[in-house]
RNA sequence: GGAGAGGUGUCCGAGUGGUCGAAGGAGGCGGUCUUGAAAACCGUUGAGCCGAGAGGCUCCGGGGGUUCGAAUCCCCCCUUCUCCGCCA
C-alpha cells in the first residue's frame, strides 16, 4: 500500500503511474471514501468524547436522581456511537479495499510499457551455444535419461506436477546447496521456511489469496495458504516489529517449496518444468533503510548474476517495464537464461527476478525502524530469486546436452553432485 | 487431541470495573559529578488515527459480548509453557 496521505498531494503522479502500469483503479472513488471516512471519524470521536466525559462525571457521589439522568444520557450516547461506528466500519472497509489496489510508485528509470516484450534489455552474459547435432528440449532429455516423470505425476497428483528421479534429485539438492553457500558468503542468514502462511501475511506482501485470478492454493477452513514463494514467509518474519537501526540491513535467505495454481497456463511456453504447480526455490529477502534500497537492489542483481555465471549459463538482464511490474514493485530486474529447447530455435526464459518494493509491503506489514531523530519510519523491503530449481534445471539440461545424449555438469556443481556428467549408466 | 497455567510498553513485571496509556525495575537518551569512564543522583523515554491548529480518539494476544463506564467480568479464537495421550 502506498502512503494514503499522499493521495491528494501526489494525485497526478499516482494517476499517471496507474496509467503507465495499465491498471484500473478509480482514484476519485478512493478520494471520496477518504473524505467520507475522515468526517465519520470526526463524528465518532466527538461522540466517544461525550461518552468518556459522561462516564467520568459518574465517579463521585451524587443523588440517585442525578445518577439516573447521567445513566440515561450514557445509554443514549451508546446507541448513537454504535450506529455511527457501524457506518464508519463499512466505509473503512471499502476505502481500504480500493486503496490497496493502488500500485507502488515506479522508479523513474523503469521503462514504460505494457507487457514483457517492452522490457528493456540492459546486459547479456555468456555466449549462446551453437550445437552441431539435433538438440532436444529438457522434457525429452528428462525422459531419455529417466530424470523427470510427468506422466506418473499427472496420474498421482494432476497435470503440471512431476517426479524428479535419479540424478535430477541430486541436481536439485546440489543447486540448493550451491546457492545457499554463496548467500552465506554474502552474509545472509540461512533459513528453511514454512511452506504455509496465514492469509494476512500473504496480503501484506501483496498477494491475493482469493478470487478467480488468484495463483494461490488456500487451505480450506484454516485461514492459511500454501506459499507461492518464500518471499511471503521471509517478509512476514519481522511483521509488526520496530527494528533497531543498527540491525539493518537484515539479509535473509529462505529455502522453501513454492506452490502456484497457474490456472490456464498451457502451451509451448509453459511446457515441462518451465511452469509447474510445485517447485523449490532459494529466495533472498532484505530489510533495508530507504536510502540504501536502490544500492541493495543492485547487489541482489549482482548475486543472481554471480550464481548463474558460476553455473556457466548464458543469460540476459532486463529492466521490467511498468506494465509488467507487480503492484508492490518499485523496480524489478529479471534474469533470463538461454533455453535452447524453448521456441523454434531456443529463447530466453525467465529464471530469476529481483524487486525493490520500497515501503509498499512494509506499510501493510507494519515493518518499521526508528531514524536518528527517534521517528518511526517504514523500512524498504527487497526480494530476489537466488535460484528457482525447476527453471535452473531446464537451462542446465538444455545448455549442457551432449551429442551422445548425456548432460555435462557445470564445474561448480560437480563437488555437490559427486559426478561430472549425467548418463543412464551412472545413475 | 485432553487437563491446567499464562499472554500487559524495547525487555522483565504489578494491576481493585471508574483516579490506568497503565506502578516498579531494567535498558535507551539527556544532564550533574569525573581528566575520562564506572558508580551514584536528577530528568526523559510506546504506537496509530482524525484534525489547518488547539486538541480529541483508539490500542493491555485477536474477535465478539455485558456495563453509563472494561487491561480488569463473560464467550469464541490464536499463541506460549507444564502434564497426559499419539507420533516421524
Coordinates of C-alpha atoms (C1' of nucleotides) in Angstrom, one line a residue:
Chain A
X1 CA 0.0 0.0 0.0
X2 CA 1.2 3.5 -0.8
X3 CA 1.1 6.3 1.8
X4 CA -2.5 7.4 1.6
X5 CA -1.7 10.8 2.9
X6 CA -0.1 11.5 -0.5
X7 CA -3.4 10.7 -2.3
X8 CA -4.1 14.4 -2.7
X9 CA -0.6 15.8 -2.7
X10 CA 0.7 13.5 -5.4
X11 CA -2.6 12.7 -7.1
X12 CA -1.5 13.4 -10.7
X13 CA 1.7 11.3 -10.3
X14 CA -0.3 8.4 -8.8
X15 CA -2.8 8.6 -11.7
X16 CA -0.1 8.7 -14.3
X17 CA 1.6 5.7 -12.6
X18 CA -1.7 3.7 -12.7
X19 CA -2.0 4.5 -16.4
X20 CA 1.7 3.5 -17.0
X21 CA 1.0 0.2 -15.4
X22 CA -2.1 -0.5 -17.4
X23 CA -4.1 -1.0 -14.1
X24 CA -7.6 0.0 -13.3
X25 CA -8.1 1.9 -10.1
X26 CA -10.6 4.8 -9.8
X27 CA -8.7 7.4 -7.7
X28 CA -11.8 9.6 -7.4
X29 CA -13.7 6.8 -5.6
X30 CA -10.8 6.4 -3.2
X31 CA -10.7 10.1 -2.5
X32 CA -14.4 10.2 -1.9
X33 CA -14.2 7.4 0.5
X34 CA -11.2 9.1 2.2
X35 CA -13.2 12.2 2.7
X36 CA -16.2 10.3 4.0
X37 CA -14.1 8.4 6.4
X38 CA -12.5 11.4 7.8
X39 CA -15.8 13.1 8.5
X40 CA -17.2 9.9 10.1
X41 CA -14.1 9.5 12.3
X42 CA -14.6 13.1 13.5
X43 CA -18.2 12.4 14.3
X44 CA -17.5 9.1 16.1
X45 CA -14.6 10.6 18.0
X46 CA -16.8 13.5 19.2
X47 CA -19.4 11.1 20.4
X48 CA -16.8 9.0 22.2
X49 CA -15.5 12.1 23.8
X50 CA -19.0 12.8 25.2
X51 CA -19.3 9.3 26.4
X52 CA -16.0 9.4 28.2
X53 CA -16.9 12.8 29.8
X54 CA -20.3 11.4 30.9
X55 CA -18.7 8.3 32.4
X56 CA -16.2 10.5 34.3
X57 CA -18.9 12.6 35.8
X58 CA -20.3 9.5 37.4
X59 CA -17.3 8.7 39.5
X60 CA -18.1 10.7 42.6
X61 CA -21.1 10.6 45.0
X62 CA -24.4 12.0 43.9
X63 CA -28.1 11.7 44.4
X64 CA -29.8 8.7 42.8
X65 CA -31.8 11.2 40.6
X66 CA -28.7 12.8 39.2
X67 CA -27.2 9.5 38.6
X68 CA -30.2 8.2 36.7
X69 CA -30.1 11.3 34.4
X70 CA -26.4 10.6 33.6
X71 CA -27.0 6.9 33.0
X72 CA -29.8 7.7 30.6
X73 CA -27.6 10.1 28.8
X74 CA -24.9 7.5 28.6
X75 CA -27.3 4.9 27.2
X76 CA -28.4 7.3 24.6
X77 CA -24.8 8.0 23.5
X78 CA -24.0 4.3 23.5
X79 CA -26.7 3.7 20.9
X80 CA -25.6 6.6 18.7
X81 CA -21.9 5.6 18.9
X82 CA -22.8 2.0 17.9
X83 CA -24.8 3.3 14.9
X84 CA -22.1 5.6 13.6
X85 CA -19.4 3.0 14.2
X86 CA -21.2 0.6 12.0
X87 CA -21.3 3.1 9.2
X88 CA -17.7 4.0 9.7
X89 CA -16.7 0.4 9.6
X90 CA -18.3 -0.1 6.2
X91 CA -16.7 3.0 4.7
X92 CA -13.4 2.0 6.2
X93 CA -13.6 -1.5 4.6
X94 CA -14.5 -0.1 1.2
X95 CA -11.8 2.6 1.4
X96 CA -9.0 0.2 2.2
X97 CA -10.0 -2.4 -0.3
X98 CA -10.0 0.3 -3.0
X99 CA -6.8 1.9 -1.7
X100 CA -4.9 -1.3 -1.5
X101 CA -5.3 -1.7 -5.3
X102 CA -3.2 1.4 -6.0
X103 CA 0.2 0.2 -7.1
X104 CA 3.5 1.3 -5.8
X105 CA 5.3 4.2 -7.4
X106 CA 7.6 3.2 -10.2
X107 CA 11.4 4.0 -10.4
X108 CA 11.9 6.9 -12.7
X109 CA 14.2 4.8 -14.9
X110 CA 11.8 1.9 -15.2
X111 CA 10.8 1.6 -18.8
X112 CA 7.2 2.5 -19.6
X113 CA 5.4 -0.3 -21.5
X114 CA 2.6 -2.7 -21.4
X115 CA 4.0 -6.3 -21.4
X116 CA 7.1 -8.3 -21.3
X117 CA 8.3 -7.6 -24.8
X118 CA 8.5 -3.9 -23.7
X119 CA 11.1 -4.8 -21.1
X120 CA 14.5 -3.2 -21.6
X121 CA 17.5 -5.5 -22.1
X122 CA 20.3 -3.9 -20.1
X123 CA 23.0 -6.6 -20.3
X124 CA 23.9 -10.1 -21.5
X125 CA 26.5 -12.6 -20.3
X126 CA 28.0 -15.6 -21.9
X127 CA 27.5 -16.9 -25.4
X128 CA 24.6 -18.6 -26.9
X129 CA 25.8 -22.1 -27.8
X130 CA 25.7 -23.5 -31.4
X131 CA 25.1 -27.2 -31.4
X132 CA 26.4 -29.4 -34.3
X133 CA 23.7 -32.0 -33.6
X134 CA 20.0 -32.2 -33.3
X135 CA 19.1 -30.8 -29.8
X136 CA 16.3 -31.9 -27.5
X137 CA 14.3 -29.9 -25.1
X138 CA 14.5 -30.7 -21.3
X139 CA 11.3 -32.8 -21.4
X140 CA 12.9 -35.1 -23.9
X141 CA 16.3 -35.2 -22.2
X142 CA 14.5 -35.8 -18.9
X143 CA 12.6 -38.7 -20.4
X144 CA 15.6 -40.2 -22.2
X145 CA 17.8 -40.1 -19.1
X146 CA 15.0 -41.1 -16.7
X147 CA 15.3 -37.8 -14.8
X148 CA 11.8 -36.4 -14.8
X149 CA 8.5 -38.2 -14.9
X150 CA 5.5 -36.1 -15.7
X151 CA 3.1 -38.9 -16.7
X152 CA 3.1 -40.7 -13.4
X153 CA 2.8 -37.3 -11.5
X154 CA -0.2 -36.5 -13.7
X155 CA -1.9 -39.7 -12.5
X156 CA -0.9 -39.3 -8.9
X157 CA -1.2 -35.5 -8.4
X158 CA -2.5 -34.0 -11.6
X159 CA -1.2 -32.0 -14.5
X160 CA 1.9 -29.9 -14.1
X161 CA 3.3 -32.0 -11.3
X162 CA 6.4 -34.1 -11.8
X163 CA 8.7 -36.6 -10.1
X164 CA 12.4 -35.8 -10.2
X165 CA 14.3 -39.0 -10.4
X166 CA 17.8 -40.3 -10.2
X167 CA 20.5 -37.7 -10.9
X168 CA 17.8 -34.9 -11.1
X169 CA 17.3 -35.4 -7.4
X170 CA 21.0 -34.9 -6.8
X171 CA 20.9 -31.9 -9.1
X172 CA 18.2 -30.2 -7.2
X173 CA 19.9 -30.7 -3.9
X174 CA 23.3 -29.6 -5.4
X175 CA 21.7 -26.4 -6.7
X176 CA 20.2 -25.6 -3.4
X177 CA 23.4 -26.2 -1.5
X178 CA 25.4 -24.3 -4.1
X179 CA 23.2 -21.2 -3.9
X180 CA 23.0 -21.3 -0.1
X181 CA 26.8 -21.4 0.2
X182 CA 27.0 -18.3 -2.0
X183 CA 24.4 -16.5 0.1
X184 CA 26.1 -17.5 3.3
X185 CA 29.3 -16.0 2.0
X186 CA 27.4 -12.7 1.3
X187 CA 26.2 -12.5 4.9
X188 CA 22.7 -13.9 4.6
X189 CA 21.1 -15.7 7.5
X190 CA 20.0 -19.1 6.1
X191 CA 16.5 -20.4 6.7
X192 CA 14.2 -23.1 5.6
X193 CA 10.8 -21.5 5.9
X194 CA 7.3 -23.0 6.5
X195 CA 5.5 -23.8 3.2
X196 CA 2.3 -22.5 4.7
X197 CA 1.4 -18.9 5.7
X198 CA -1.6 -17.0 7.0
X199 CA -3.7 -15.1 4.6
X200 CA -2.9 -11.8 6.3
X201 CA 0.8 -12.3 5.7
X202 CA 0.1 -13.0 2.0
X203 CA -2.0 -9.9 1.7
X204 CA 0.7 -7.8 3.4
X205 CA 3.2 -9.0 0.8
X206 CA 0.7 -8.0 -1.8
X207 CA -0.6 -11.4 -2.9
X208 CA -4.3 -12.0 -3.4
X209 CA -5.2 -15.3 -1.7
X210 CA -8.7 -15.5 -3.1
X211 CA -10.6 -14.9 -6.2
X212 CA -10.7 -16.1 -9.8
X213 CA -7.3 -14.8 -10.8
X214 CA -5.5 -15.9 -7.6
X215 CA -2.4 -18.0 -8.2
X216 CA -2.6 -19.2 -4.6
X217 CA -3.7 -22.5 -3.1
X218 CA -5.7 -21.9 0.0
X219 CA -6.2 -24.5 2.7
X220 CA -9.9 -24.9 3.5
X221 CA -11.1 -23.6 6.8
X222 CA -7.7 -22.7 8.2
X223 CA -7.2 -19.1 7.0
X224 CA -3.9 -20.3 5.6
X225 CA -2.4 -20.9 2.1
X226 CA 0.5 -22.8 0.5
X227 CA 3.2 -20.2 -0.2
X228 CA 3.9 -19.3 -3.8
X229 CA 7.4 -18.1 -2.7
X230 CA 9.4 -17.8 0.5
X231 CA 9.1 -14.0 -0.1
X232 CA 5.9 -14.4 1.9
X233 CA 7.4 -16.2 4.9
X234 CA 10.5 -14.1 4.9
X235 CA 8.6 -10.9 4.6
X236 CA 6.3 -12.0 7.4
X237 CA 9.3 -12.8 9.6
X238 CA 9.6 -9.2 11.0
X239 CA 6.0 -8.1 10.5
X240 CA 4.8 -5.8 13.2
X241 CA 8.3 -5.0 14.5
X242 CA 10.1 -1.8 15.0
X243 CA 13.6 -2.8 14.2
X244 CA 16.7 -1.2 15.7
X245 CA 18.6 0.8 13.0
X246 CA 21.9 -0.9 13.9
X247 CA 20.5 -4.3 12.9
X248 CA 19.9 -3.2 9.3
X249 CA 20.1 -4.3 6.6
X250 CA 18.7 -7.7 7.6
X251 CA 19.5 -10.3 4.9
X252 CA 17.5 -13.5 5.0
X253 CA 17.8 -16.4 2.6
X254 CA 15.0 -18.9 2.6
X255 CA 14.6 -22.3 1.0
X256 CA 11.0 -23.4 0.5
X257 CA 8.7 -25.2 -1.8
X258 CA 6.6 -22.9 -3.9
X259 CA 3.0 -23.7 -4.9
X260 CA 1.2 -22.0 -7.8
X261 CA -2.1 -22.8 -9.3
X262 CA -1.1 -21.4 -12.8
X263 CA -4.7 -21.8 -13.9
X264 CA -5.0 -21.7 -17.7
X265 CA -1.3 -21.6 -18.3
X266 CA -0.5 -24.0 -21.0
X267 CA 1.2 -24.3 -24.4
X268 CA 4.6 -24.2 -25.9
X269 CA 6.0 -21.6 -23.5
X270 CA 4.8 -23.3 -20.3
X271 CA 5.8 -26.9 -21.2
X272 CA 7.7 -29.3 -19.0
X273 CA 9.3 -27.9 -15.9
X274 CA 9.0 -24.3 -17.0
X275 CA 5.7 -23.7 -15.4
X276 CA 4.6 -26.1 -12.7
X277 CA 2.4 -26.2 -9.6
X278 CA 5.2 -27.0 -7.2
X279 CA 8.9 -26.3 -7.2
X280 CA 11.7 -25.5 -4.8
X281 CA 13.4 -22.1 -4.6
X282 CA 16.0 -20.3 -2.6
X283 CA 14.9 -16.8 -2.1
X284 CA 16.8 -13.7 -0.9
X285 CA 15.0 -11.1 1.2
X286 CA 16.3 -7.8 2.6
X287 CA 15.0 -5.4 5.2
X288 CA 16.8 -2.1 4.3
X289 CA 16.9 1.6 5.1
X290 CA 15.1 3.6 2.5
X291 CA 18.3 5.5 1.4
X292 CA 20.1 2.2 0.8
X293 CA 17.4 0.2 -1.1
X294 CA 18.5 1.2 -4.6
X295 CA 22.1 0.1 -4.0
X296 CA 21.0 -3.1 -2.3
X297 CA 18.7 -3.9 -5.2
X298 CA 21.8 -3.7 -7.5
X299 CA 23.6 -6.0 -5.0
X300 CA 20.8 -8.6 -5.3
X301 CA 21.1 -8.5 -9.0
X302 CA 24.8 -8.9 -8.8
X303 CA 24.4 -12.0 -6.6
X304 CA 21.9 -13.5 -9.1
X305 CA 24.5 -13.0 -11.8
X306 CA 27.2 -14.5 -9.7
X307 CA 25.1 -17.6 -9.2
X308 CA 24.4 -18.0 -12.9
X309 CA 27.9 -17.2 -14.0
X310 CA 29.1 -19.9 -11.7
X311 CA 26.9 -22.3 -13.5
X312 CA 28.1 -21.1 -16.9
X313 CA 24.6 -20.4 -18.1
X314 CA 24.3 -17.6 -20.7
X315 CA 21.7 -15.0 -19.6
X316 CA 20.5 -11.5 -20.1
X317 CA 19.1 -8.9 -17.7
X318 CA 16.0 -6.9 -18.4
X319 CA 14.7 -3.9 -16.6
X320 CA 11.0 -4.7 -16.3
X321 CA 8.6 -2.3 -17.8
X322 CA 5.8 -0.6 -15.8
X323 CA 3.0 -2.8 -17.2
X324 CA 4.9 -6.0 -16.2
X325 CA 5.8 -4.8 -12.7
X326 CA 3.8 -6.4 -9.9
X327 CA 1.8 -3.8 -7.9
X328 CA 4.2 -3.9 -4.9
X329 CA 7.3 -3.4 -7.0
X330 CA 9.0 -0.1 -7.5
X331 CA 11.6 -1.6 -9.8
X332 CA 12.2 -5.1 -11.0
X333 CA 15.1 -6.8 -12.8
X334 CA 14.5 -10.2 -14.4
X335 CA 17.3 -12.6 -15.4
X336 CA 16.5 -14.7 -18.4
X337 CA 18.7 -17.7 -19.2
X338 CA 19.1 -19.1 -22.7
X339 CA 17.0 -22.2 -23.1
X340 CA 17.8 -24.0 -26.4
X341 CA 14.6 -26.1 -26.2
X342 CA 12.3 -23.1 -25.9
X343 CA 10.5 -21.9 -29.0
X344 CA 11.8 -22.7 -32.5
X345 CA 15.5 -22.4 -32.0
X346 CA 15.9 -21.5 -28.4
X347 CA 14.8 -18.4 -26.5
X348 CA 15.4 -16.5 -23.3
X349 CA 13.3 -17.8 -20.4
X350 CA 12.9 -16.1 -17.0
X351 CA 14.9 -17.7 -14.3
X352 CA 15.2 -15.1 -11.5
X353 CA 13.6 -11.8 -10.6
X354 CA 14.5 -9.2 -8.1
X355 CA 12.3 -6.4 -6.9
X356 CA 12.6 -3.3 -4.7
X357 CA 9.2 -2.9 -3.1
X358 CA 10.3 0.2 -1.2
X359 CA 7.8 0.8 1.7
X360 CA 4.8 -0.7 -0.1
X361 CA 4.8 -4.0 1.7
X362 CA 6.3 -2.6 4.9
X363 CA 3.3 -0.3 5.4
X364 CA 0.8 -3.2 5.4
X365 CA 3.1 -5.5 7.4
X366 CA 4.0 -2.7 9.8
X367 CA 7.7 -3.3 9.5
X368 CA 9.4 -0.2 10.7
X369 CA 12.6 1.3 12.2
X370 CA 13.5 4.4 14.2
X371 CA 15.5 7.0 12.5
X372 CA 18.2 9.2 14.2
X373 CA 15.5 11.6 15.4
X374 CA 13.6 8.8 17.0
X375 CA 10.9 9.0 14.4
X376 CA 9.3 5.7 13.3
X377 CA 9.7 5.1 9.6
X378 CA 8.8 2.3 7.2
X379 CA 11.6 0.1 6.0
X380 CA 12.2 -0.8 2.4
X381 CA 11.7 -4.5 1.6
X382 CA 13.5 -6.2 -1.3
X383 CA 13.4 -9.7 -2.7
X384 CA 15.3 -11.7 -5.3
X385 CA 15.5 -15.2 -6.5
X386 CA 18.8 -16.9 -5.7
X387 CA 17.7 -20.0 -7.6
X388 CA 14.4 -21.4 -8.7
X389 CA 15.3 -25.1 -9.1
X390 CA 12.9 -26.2 -11.8
X391 CA 13.8 -23.4 -14.2
X392 CA 17.5 -23.8 -13.5
X393 CA 17.2 -27.5 -14.3
X394 CA 15.6 -26.6 -17.6
X395 CA 18.5 -24.3 -18.5
X396 CA 21.2 -26.7 -17.3
X397 CA 19.8 -29.8 -19.1
X398 CA 19.3 -28.0 -22.4
X399 CA 22.5 -26.0 -22.4
X400 CA 24.8 -28.8 -21.3
X401 CA 23.3 -31.6 -23.5
X402 CA 25.9 -33.6 -25.5
X403 CA 25.8 -35.3 -28.8
X404 CA 25.8 -38.7 -27.2
X405 CA 22.7 -37.9 -25.1
X406 CA 24.5 -37.3 -21.9
X407 CA 24.5 -34.0 -19.9
X408 CA 27.6 -32.4 -18.5
X409 CA 27.5 -30.9 -15.1
X410 CA 28.8 -27.3 -14.5
X411 CA 32.1 -27.4 -12.7
X412 CA 30.9 -25.6 -9.7
X413 CA 28.2 -28.2 -9.1
X414 CA 30.4 -31.3 -9.5
X415 CA 31.5 -31.4 -5.9
X416 CA 27.9 -31.2 -4.7
X417 CA 26.8 -33.7 -7.3
X418 CA 29.6 -36.2 -7.0
X419 CA 29.8 -36.6 -10.8
X420 CA 30.7 -34.6 -13.8
X421 CA 28.0 -35.8 -16.2
X422 CA 24.6 -37.4 -16.2
X423 CA 24.2 -40.6 -18.2
X424 CA 22.0 -43.6 -18.0
X425 CA 25.0 -45.6 -16.9
X426 CA 26.0 -43.6 -13.8
X427 CA 22.7 -43.3 -12.1
Chain B
rG1 C1' -6.2 -34.5 20.8
rG2 C1' -7.2 -34.0 26.6
rA3 C1' -6.1 -31.2 31.5
rG4 C1' -4.0 -26.9 33.9
rA5 C1' -1.4 -22.0 33.9
rG6 C1' -0.1 -17.7 31.2
rG7 C1' -0.2 -13.7 27.0
rU8 C1' 0.4 -6.0 29.6
rG9 C1' 5.1 -0.8 26.7
rU10 C1' 12.2 -2.2 23.9
rC11 C1' 12.6 -6.2 27.9
rC12 C1' 11.1 -8.0 33.0
rG13 C1' 6.9 -7.2 35.8
rA14 C1' 2.4 -5.0 39.0
rG15 C1' -2.6 -4.1 38.2
rU16 C1' -9.2 -3.1 43.0
rG17 C1' -15.0 -2.4 36.9
rG18 C1' -14.4 4.5 37.2
rU19 C1' -8.4 8.3 39.9
rC20 C1' -4.8 3.2 34.1
rG21 C1' -1.7 4.6 28.4
rA22 C1' -1.1 1.9 32.5
rA23 C1' 3.0 1.1 39.3
rG24 C1' 8.0 -0.6 39.9
rG25 C1' 12.5 -2.3 37.8
rA26 C1' 16.0 -3.0 33.6
rG27 C1' 17.6 -0.9 29.1
rG28 C1' 17.9 3.7 25.8
rC29 C1' 18.6 9.0 25.7
rG30 C1' 19.9 13.8 28.2
rG31 C1' 22.2 16.0 32.5
rU32 C1' 25.0 16.6 37.4
rC33 C1' 29.7 14.7 39.3
rU34 C1' 34.7 13.0 37.0
rU35 C1' 41.0 14.4 33.5
rG36 C1' 38.0 10.2 31.2
rA37 C1' 35.0 6.1 32.5
rA38 C1' 32.2 3.4 36.2
rA39 C1' 29.1 4.1 40.3
rA40 C1' 25.5 7.4 42.4
rC41 C1' 21.8 11.0 41.7
rC42 C1' 18.2 14.1 38.6
rG43 C1' 15.2 14.3 34.2
rU44 C1' 13.3 11.9 30.0
rU45 C1' 11.6 7.6 27.1
rG46 C1' 5.1 3.4 23.3
rA47 C1' 2.4 3.3 18.6
rG48 C1' -1.6 4.6 15.4
rC49 C1' -5.8 7.6 13.6
rC50 C1' -8.6 12.3 12.8
rG51 C1' -7.7 17.4 12.7
rA52 C1' -5.1 23.7 9.5
rG53 C1' -4.4 24.0 14.7
rA54 C1' -6.0 23.7 19.6
rG55 C1' -7.0 19.3 20.7
rG56 C1' -9.5 14.7 20.5
rC57 C1' -10.0 9.4 19.6
rU58 C1' -8.1 4.3 19.6
rC59 C1' -4.8 0.4 21.2
rC60 C1' -3.0 -4.0 27.6
rG61 C1' -2.7 -11.5 22.2
rG62 C1' -7.2 -11.3 18.2
rG63 C1' -12.6 -11.0 17.8
rG64 C1' -17.4 -10.6 20.0
rG65 C1' -20.4 -9.5 24.5
rU66 C1' -22.1 -7.5 29.5
rU67 C1' -21.9 -2.2 31.5
rC68 C1' -23.5 4.7 31.9
rG69 C1' -18.0 3.2 32.1
rA70 C1' -13.6 -2.8 30.8
rA71 C1' -6.4 -4.2 30.9
rU72 C1' -9.9 -5.7 34.9
rC73 C1' -16.3 -9.6 34.2
rC74 C1' -18.4 -13.3 30.2
rC75 C1' -17.9 -16.2 25.4
rC76 C1' -15.0 -17.7 21.0
rC77 C1' -10.3 -18.0 18.6
rC78 C1' -4.9 -17.7 18.3
rU79 C1' -0.5 -18.5 20.9
rU80 C1' 3.3 -19.9 24.9
rC81 C1' 4.5 -23.1 29.0
rU82 C1' 3.7 -27.7 32.1
rC83 C1' 1.5 -32.7 32.4
rC84 C1' -1.1 -36.8 29.7
rG85 C1' -2.0 -39.3 25.0
rC86 C1' -0.3 -40.0 19.9
rC87 C1' 3.7 -39.8 16.7
rA88 C1' 8.4 -39.1 12.4

